[in-house]
Amino acid sequence: MAANRGIDPFLPHDGEVLTIPHQFILPNARHEGIVVNLAELRLYYFDPDGERVHVFPVGIGKIGRETPEMKTTISQMIEGPTWTPPKSIRMAYEEDGIELPETVPAGPDNPLGEYAMRLRYGSGQYLIHGTNKDFGIGLRVSSGCIRMEPTDIEWLFEQVSRGTKVQIVNQPIKVAVEPDSSVYVESHEPLTGRDGYKQSLEWPLELQIWVDQYQFASTRVDSVIKVQSGLPTLIADGAHLNTLQQ
């Protein structure tokens, strides 16, 4: 959505031109298993052979019920999950005049969808799961779980197993240095915290070191970070940098 500011994500008007990103900078995390970057609302799955990475949009925890950062594994694979909403969630729904049952059986009315993967974290309350709704992906709407499109979770469910590594990070700024020394930066809007304020944007260490070495690019970097388009942007051409080093 950051690449299409001003356009209604649910009802775009006829004739509006959309920017659909097809390139991403990978998060600064170990490239294995599942990596979720909360700041960009994306899940990355790395093939075991290391040859390919698959990228999916996700929904994450809303303000007040944030999805925590973690390094963990999948503890349980569940096909046809039932949903037992905790007391806190049932009370929150009651405030809106909605009474939830103690248990929702598997089926079309289950908000977890058809597949769920429990994470080995806390009391096991966090899942990567599907949905029975037609909205919520790419948004902060869940009670802390990671929500995927039904077809995406179905595919991912077949690729992973109990013990698959999962990393959940929060990296609004990502950096990539190409083999020719070209530098790209991808900046996303930071998440809003419980206090209603945006989390501060701290430059990644590798970016700060690079800017300190090539002072001419600091203004360019600052501009890209402030725009927060979510698109990889060339900061410095490798050929030019190589010339400076000679």
mmCIF file of C-alpha atoms in Angstrom:
data_model
loop_
_atom_site.group_PDB
_atom_site.id
_atom_site.type_symbol
_atom_site.label_atom_id
_atom_site.label_comp_id
_atom_site.label_asym_id
_atom_site.label_seq_id
_atom_site.Cartn_x
_atom_site.Cartn_y
_atom_site.Cartn_z
ATOM 1 C CA MET A 1 0.000 0.000 0.000
ATOM 2 C CA ALA A 2 2.921 2.339 0.653
ATOM 3 C CA ALA A 3 3.760 2.269 -3.061
ATOM 4 C CA ASN A 4 0.217 3.425 -3.896
ATOM 5 C CA ARG A 5 -0.505 6.190 -1.418
ATOM 6 C CA GLY A 6 -3.822 7.918 -1.917
ATOM 7 C CA ILE A 7 -5.440 4.880 -3.544
ATOM 8 C CA ASP A 8 -8.141 2.975 -1.670
ATOM 9 C CA PRO A 9 -6.667 -0.534 -1.129
ATOM 10 C CA PHE A 10 -10.149 -2.081 -1.100
ATOM 11 C CA LEU A 11 -11.941 -0.118 -3.836
ATOM 12 C CA PRO A 12 -9.489 1.452 -6.310
ATOM 13 C CA HIS A 13 -11.182 3.582 -8.932
ATOM 14 C CA ASP A 14 -11.340 2.668 -12.606
ATOM 15 C CA GLY A 15 -8.338 3.988 -14.485
ATOM 16 C CA GLU A 16 -6.045 4.310 -11.472
ATOM 17 C CA VAL A 17 -2.536 3.035 -12.143
ATOM 18 C CA LEU A 18 -1.075 0.793 -9.440
ATOM 19 C CA THR A 19 2.563 0.074 -8.654
ATOM 20 C CA ILE A 20 3.039 -3.638 -7.920
ATOM 21 C CA PRO A 21 6.478 -4.369 -6.408
ATOM 22 C CA HIS A 22 8.226 -7.405 -7.876
ATOM 23 C CA GLN A 23 11.613 -6.864 -6.258
ATOM 24 C CA PHE A 24 12.371 -6.863 -2.546
ATOM 25 C CA ILE A 25 15.437 -6.540 -0.380
ATOM 26 C CA LEU A 26 15.621 -9.568 1.880
ATOM 27 C CA PRO A 27 15.419 -8.947 5.638
ATOM 28 C CA ASN A 28 18.623 -8.996 7.644
ATOM 29 C CA ALA A 29 18.023 -12.450 9.112
ATOM 30 C CA ARG A 30 19.284 -15.961 8.568
ATOM 31 C CA HIS A 31 17.876 -17.046 5.207
ATOM 32 C CA GLU A 32 16.272 -20.325 6.181
ATOM 33 C CA GLY A 33 12.790 -21.509 6.980
ATOM 34 C CA ILE A 34 10.243 -18.759 7.528
ATOM 35 C CA VAL A 35 11.115 -15.100 8.062
ATOM 36 C CA VAL A 36 8.373 -12.561 8.787
ATOM 37 C CA ASN A 37 9.179 -8.854 8.625
ATOM 38 C CA LEU A 38 6.465 -7.080 10.584
ATOM 39 C CA ALA A 39 7.300 -3.637 9.212
ATOM 40 C CA GLU A 40 6.593 -4.659 5.622
ATOM 41 C CA LEU A 41 3.789 -7.141 6.377
ATOM 42 C CA ARG A 42 5.505 -9.899 4.405
ATOM 43 C CA LEU A 43 6.455 -13.502 5.009
ATOM 44 C CA TYR A 44 9.479 -15.031 3.284
ATOM 45 C CA TYR A 45 9.928 -18.767 2.886
ATOM 46 C CA PHE A 46 13.387 -19.984 1.878
ATOM 47 C CA ASP A 47 13.614 -23.301 0.047
ATOM 48 C CA PRO A 48 15.824 -25.814 1.890
ATOM 49 C CA ASP A 49 18.201 -25.936 -1.086
ATOM 50 C CA GLY A 50 18.722 -22.175 -0.832
ATOM 51 C CA GLU A 51 17.867 -21.634 -4.487
ATOM 52 C CA ARG A 52 14.561 -19.770 -4.168
ATOM 53 C CA VAL A 53 12.646 -17.531 -1.792
ATOM 54 C CA HIS A 54 8.846 -17.248 -1.833
ATOM 55 C CA VAL A 55 7.195 -14.028 -0.654
ATOM 56 C CA PHE A 56 3.660 -13.634 0.720
ATOM 57 C CA PRO A 57 1.631 -10.751 2.171
ATOM 58 C CA VAL A 58 0.398 -11.252 5.727
ATOM 59 C CA GLY A 59 -1.774 -9.647 8.365
ATOM 60 C CA ILE A 60 -0.265 -9.102 11.826
ATOM 61 C CA GLY A 61 -1.297 -8.078 15.339
ATOM 62 C CA LYS A 62 -3.187 -4.837 15.795
ATOM 63 C CA ILE A 63 -2.105 -2.046 18.132
ATOM 64 C CA GLY A 64 -2.336 -3.325 21.684
ATOM 65 C CA ARG A 65 -2.037 -6.945 20.550
ATOM 66 C CA GLU A 66 1.225 -6.705 18.649
ATOM 67 C CA THR A 67 2.907 -9.728 17.103
ATOM 68 C CA PRO A 68 6.180 -10.134 19.037
ATOM 69 C CA GLU A 69 9.600 -10.483 17.484
ATOM 70 C CA MET A 70 11.020 -13.953 18.010
ATOM 71 C CA LYS A 71 13.357 -16.719 16.898
ATOM 72 C CA THR A 72 11.576 -20.027 17.236
ATOM 73 C CA THR A 73 10.251 -23.092 15.418
ATOM 74 C CA ILE A 74 6.927 -24.581 14.393
ATOM 75 C CA SER A 75 5.698 -26.742 17.267
ATOM 76 C CA GLN A 76 2.475 -28.087 15.752
ATOM 77 C CA MET A 77 0.956 -28.499 12.284
ATOM 78 C CA ILE A 78 -2.840 -28.338 12.348
ATOM 79 C CA GLU A 79 -5.150 -29.134 9.448
ATOM 80 C CA GLY A 80 -8.756 -28.148 10.101
ATOM 81 C CA PRO A 81 -8.016 -26.215 13.316
ATOM 82 C CA THR A 82 -10.613 -25.391 15.945
ATOM 83 C CA TRP A 83 -10.519 -21.975 17.578
ATOM 84 C CA THR A 84 -10.812 -21.459 21.314
ATOM 85 C CA PRO A 85 -10.791 -17.686 21.803
ATOM 86 C CA PRO A 86 -9.109 -16.715 25.081
ATOM 87 C CA LYS A 87 -11.104 -14.862 27.699
ATOM 88 C CA SER A 88 -9.416 -11.545 26.872
ATOM 89 C CA ILE A 89 -10.533 -11.737 23.238
ATOM 90 C CA ARG A 90 -14.052 -12.800 24.157
ATOM 91 C CA MET A 91 -14.310 -9.829 26.519
ATOM 92 C CA ALA A 92 -13.047 -7.468 23.820
ATOM 93 C CA TYR A 93 -15.704 -8.744 21.413
ATOM 94 C CA GLU A 94 -18.374 -8.408 24.100
ATOM 95 C CA GLU A 95 -17.539 -4.710 24.365
ATOM 96 C CA ASP A 96 -18.593 -4.460 20.713
ATOM 97 C CA GLY A 97 -21.777 -6.402 21.383
ATOM 98 C CA ILE A 98 -20.485 -9.670 19.901
ATOM 99 C CA GLU A 99 -20.687 -12.871 21.925
ATOM 100 C CA LEU A 100 -18.143 -15.466 20.878
ATOM 101 C CA PRO A 101 -18.634 -19.177 21.568
ATOM 102 C CA GLU A 102 -16.123 -20.909 23.809
ATOM 103 C CA THR A 103 -14.965 -23.023 20.857
ATOM 104 C CA VAL A 104 -15.418 -22.602 17.107
ATOM 105 C CA PRO A 105 -15.171 -25.948 15.266
ATOM 106 C CA ALA A 106 -13.283 -26.446 12.022
ATOM 107 C CA GLY A 107 -15.201 -25.291 8.986
ATOM 108 C CA PRO A 108 -16.155 -22.213 6.982
ATOM 109 C CA ASP A 109 -17.028 -20.178 10.099
ATOM 110 C CA ASN A 110 -13.613 -20.689 11.683
ATOM 111 C CA PRO A 111 -11.467 -17.506 11.513
ATOM 112 C CA LEU A 112 -8.274 -19.600 11.479
ATOM 113 C CA GLY A 113 -9.128 -20.971 8.050
ATOM 114 C CA GLU A 114 -8.205 -24.500 7.026
ATOM 115 C CA TYR A 115 -4.560 -24.602 8.131
ATOM 116 C CA ALA A 116 -2.580 -23.392 11.131
ATOM 117 C CA MET A 117 1.003 -23.697 12.352
ATOM 118 C CA ARG A 118 1.595 -23.167 16.054
ATOM 119 C CA LEU A 119 4.798 -21.386 17.070
ATOM 120 C CA ARG A 120 6.953 -22.527 19.975
ATOM 121 C CA TYR A 121 6.706 -19.261 21.865
ATOM 122 C CA GLY A 122 5.088 -18.297 25.158
ATOM 123 C CA SER A 123 2.140 -20.564 25.888
ATOM 124 C CA GLY A 124 1.720 -21.430 22.215
ATOM 125 C CA GLN A 125 -0.830 -18.686 21.616
ATOM 126 C CA TYR A 126 0.752 -17.460 18.378
ATOM 127 C CA LEU A 127 -0.095 -19.121 15.066
ATOM 128 C CA ILE A 128 0.553 -18.680 11.390
ATOM 129 C CA HIS A 129 -2.872 -19.447 9.964
ATOM 130 C CA GLY A 130 -5.328 -18.885 7.157
ATOM 131 C CA THR A 131 -8.556 -16.922 7.268
ATOM 132 C CA ASN A 132 -12.216 -17.187 6.356
ATOM 133 C CA LYS A 133 -12.451 -13.459 5.657
ATOM 134 C CA ASP A 134 -11.890 -11.581 2.418
ATOM 135 C CA PHE A 135 -9.915 -8.782 4.074
ATOM 136 C CA GLY A 136 -7.153 -8.321 6.631
ATOM 137 C CA ILE A 137 -4.110 -9.376 4.639
ATOM 138 C CA GLY A 138 -1.563 -6.568 4.524
ATOM 139 C CA LEU A 139 -3.105 -4.950 7.608
ATOM 140 C CA ARG A 140 -2.685 -4.903 11.379
ATOM 141 C CA VAL A 141 -5.941 -6.597 12.323
ATOM 142 C CA SER A 142 -5.227 -9.824 14.225
ATOM 143 C CA SER A 143 -4.917 -10.517 17.948
ATOM 144 C CA GLY A 144 -1.209 -11.252 17.482
ATOM 145 C CA CYS A 145 -1.224 -14.175 15.067
ATOM 146 C CA ILE A 146 0.077 -14.025 11.501
ATOM 147 C CA ARG A 147 -2.714 -14.280 8.956
ATOM 148 C CA MET A 148 -2.270 -15.535 5.371
ATOM 149 C CA GLU A 149 -4.452 -15.882 2.298
ATOM 150 C CA PRO A 150 -6.088 -19.349 2.116
ATOM 151 C CA THR A 151 -4.192 -20.402 -1.021
ATOM 152 C CA ASP A 152 -0.884 -19.123 0.390
ATOM 153 C CA ILE A 153 -1.164 -20.956 3.709
ATOM 154 C CA GLU A 154 -2.236 -24.125 1.891
ATOM 155 C CA TRP A 155 0.935 -24.026 -0.222
ATOM 156 C CA LEU A 156 3.196 -23.158 2.705
ATOM 157 C CA PHE A 157 1.656 -25.880 4.874
ATOM 158 C CA GLU A 158 2.892 -28.473 2.371
ATOM 159 C CA GLN A 159 6.455 -27.102 2.390
ATOM 160 C CA VAL A 160 7.156 -26.932 6.123
ATOM 161 C CA SER A 161 6.952 -29.293 9.085
ATOM 162 C CA ARG A 162 7.233 -29.402 12.838
ATOM 163 C CA GLY A 163 10.636 -27.973 13.742
ATOM 164 C CA THR A 164 10.894 -25.587 10.777
ATOM 165 C CA LYS A 165 12.694 -22.446 11.924
ATOM 166 C CA VAL A 166 10.717 -19.214 12.177
ATOM 167 C CA GLN A 167 12.137 -15.725 12.643
ATOM 168 C CA ILE A 168 9.900 -12.707 13.203
ATOM 169 C CA VAL A 169 11.723 -9.388 12.847
ATOM 170 C CA ASN A 170 10.792 -5.725 12.654
ATOM 171 C CA GLN A 171 12.978 -4.032 10.047
ATOM 172 C CA PRO A 172 11.448 -0.937 8.425
ATOM 173 C CA ILE A 173 14.756 -0.164 6.686
ATOM 174 C CA LYS A 174 16.543 -2.802 4.606
ATOM 175 C CA VAL A 175 19.856 -2.494 2.782
ATOM 176 C CA ALA A 176 21.424 -4.467 -0.055
ATOM 177 C CA VAL A 177 24.900 -4.185 -1.542
ATOM 178 C CA GLU A 178 25.082 -5.780 -4.980
ATOM 179 C CA PRO A 179 28.126 -7.662 -6.357
ATOM 180 C CA ASP A 180 29.076 -4.563 -8.384
ATOM 181 C CA SER A 181 29.012 -2.499 -5.125
ATOM 182 C CA SER A 182 25.744 -0.730 -5.982
ATOM 183 C CA VAL A 183 23.729 0.069 -2.852
ATOM 184 C CA TYR A 184 19.935 -0.168 -2.566
ATOM 185 C CA VAL A 185 17.711 0.894 0.317
ATOM 186 C CA GLU A 186 14.096 -0.111 0.947
ATOM 187 C CA SER A 187 12.184 1.892 3.559
ATOM 188 C CA HIS A 188 8.787 1.137 5.104
ATOM 189 C CA GLU A 189 6.594 3.100 7.468
ATOM 190 C CA PRO A 190 7.469 2.063 11.037
ATOM 191 C CA LEU A 191 4.789 0.374 13.116
ATOM 192 C CA THR A 192 2.731 2.394 15.566
ATOM 193 C CA GLY A 193 3.276 1.418 19.193
ATOM 194 C CA ARG A 194 0.839 0.996 22.032
ATOM 195 C CA ASP A 195 1.287 4.654 22.957
ATOM 196 C CA GLY A 196 0.041 5.783 19.553
ATOM 197 C CA TYR A 197 3.441 7.003 18.389
ATOM 198 C CA LYS A 198 5.420 5.667 15.457
ATOM 199 C CA GLN A 199 8.451 3.644 16.397
ATOM 200 C CA SER A 200 11.655 5.522 15.661
ATOM 201 C CA LEU A 201 13.535 4.756 12.472
ATOM 202 C CA GLU A 202 17.077 3.708 13.243
ATOM 203 C CA TRP A 203 19.472 3.238 10.363
ATOM 204 C CA PRO A 204 20.873 -0.294 10.114
ATOM 205 C CA LEU A 205 24.505 -0.421 11.211
ATOM 206 C CA GLU A 206 25.757 -1.463 7.780
ATOM 207 C CA LEU A 207 23.989 1.535 6.214
ATOM 208 C CA GLN A 208 25.431 3.956 8.769
ATOM 209 C CA ILE A 209 28.940 2.617 8.186
ATOM 210 C CA TRP A 210 28.504 2.930 4.438
ATOM 211 C CA VAL A 211 27.223 6.531 4.678
ATOM 212 C CA ASP A 212 30.108 7.460 6.974
ATOM 213 C CA GLN A 213 32.480 6.180 4.313
ATOM 214 C CA TYR A 214 30.740 7.974 1.409
ATOM 215 C CA GLN A 215 29.406 11.203 2.880
ATOM 216 C CA PHE A 216 28.016 12.378 -0.461
ATOM 217 C CA ALA A 217 25.133 9.882 -0.259
ATOM 218 C CA SER A 218 23.735 10.818 3.163
ATOM 219 C CA THR A 219 21.172 13.260 1.751
ATOM 220 C CA ARG A 220 19.979 10.701 -0.781
ATOM 221 C CA VAL A 221 19.623 8.025 1.896
ATOM 222 C CA ASP A 222 17.706 10.364 4.187
ATOM 223 C CA SER A 223 15.311 11.261 1.369
ATOM 224 C CA VAL A 224 14.555 7.623 0.511
ATOM 225 C CA ILE A 225 13.982 6.741 4.152
ATOM 226 C CA LYS A 226 11.552 9.631 4.641
ATOM 227 C CA VAL A 227 9.491 8.722 1.549
ATOM 228 C CA GLN A 228 8.919 5.173 2.871
ATOM 229 C CA SER A 229 7.693 3.875 -0.488
ATOM 230 C CA GLY A 230 8.496 0.254 0.293
ATOM 231 C CA LEU A 231 10.363 0.006 -3.016
ATOM 232 C CA PRO A 232 14.071 -0.848 -3.388
ATOM 233 C CA THR A 233 15.771 2.386 -4.439
ATOM 234 C CA LEU A 234 19.261 2.789 -5.868
ATOM 235 C CA ILE A 235 21.318 4.963 -3.530
ATOM 236 C CA ALA A 236 24.666 4.770 -5.261
ATOM 237 C CA ASP A 237 25.863 3.187 -8.479
ATOM 238 C CA GLY A 238 28.655 0.679 -8.050
ATOM 239 C CA ALA A 239 30.701 2.030 -10.942
ATOM 240 C CA HIS A 240 30.739 5.498 -9.377
ATOM 241 C CA LEU A 241 31.747 4.139 -5.980
ATOM 242 C CA ASN A 242 34.537 2.090 -7.510
ATOM 243 C CA THR A 243 35.837 5.252 -9.181
ATOM 244 C CA LEU A 244 35.924 7.051 -5.825
ATOM 245 C CA GLN A 245 37.945 4.229 -4.304
ATOM 246 C CA GLN A 246 40.639 4.392 -6.968
#
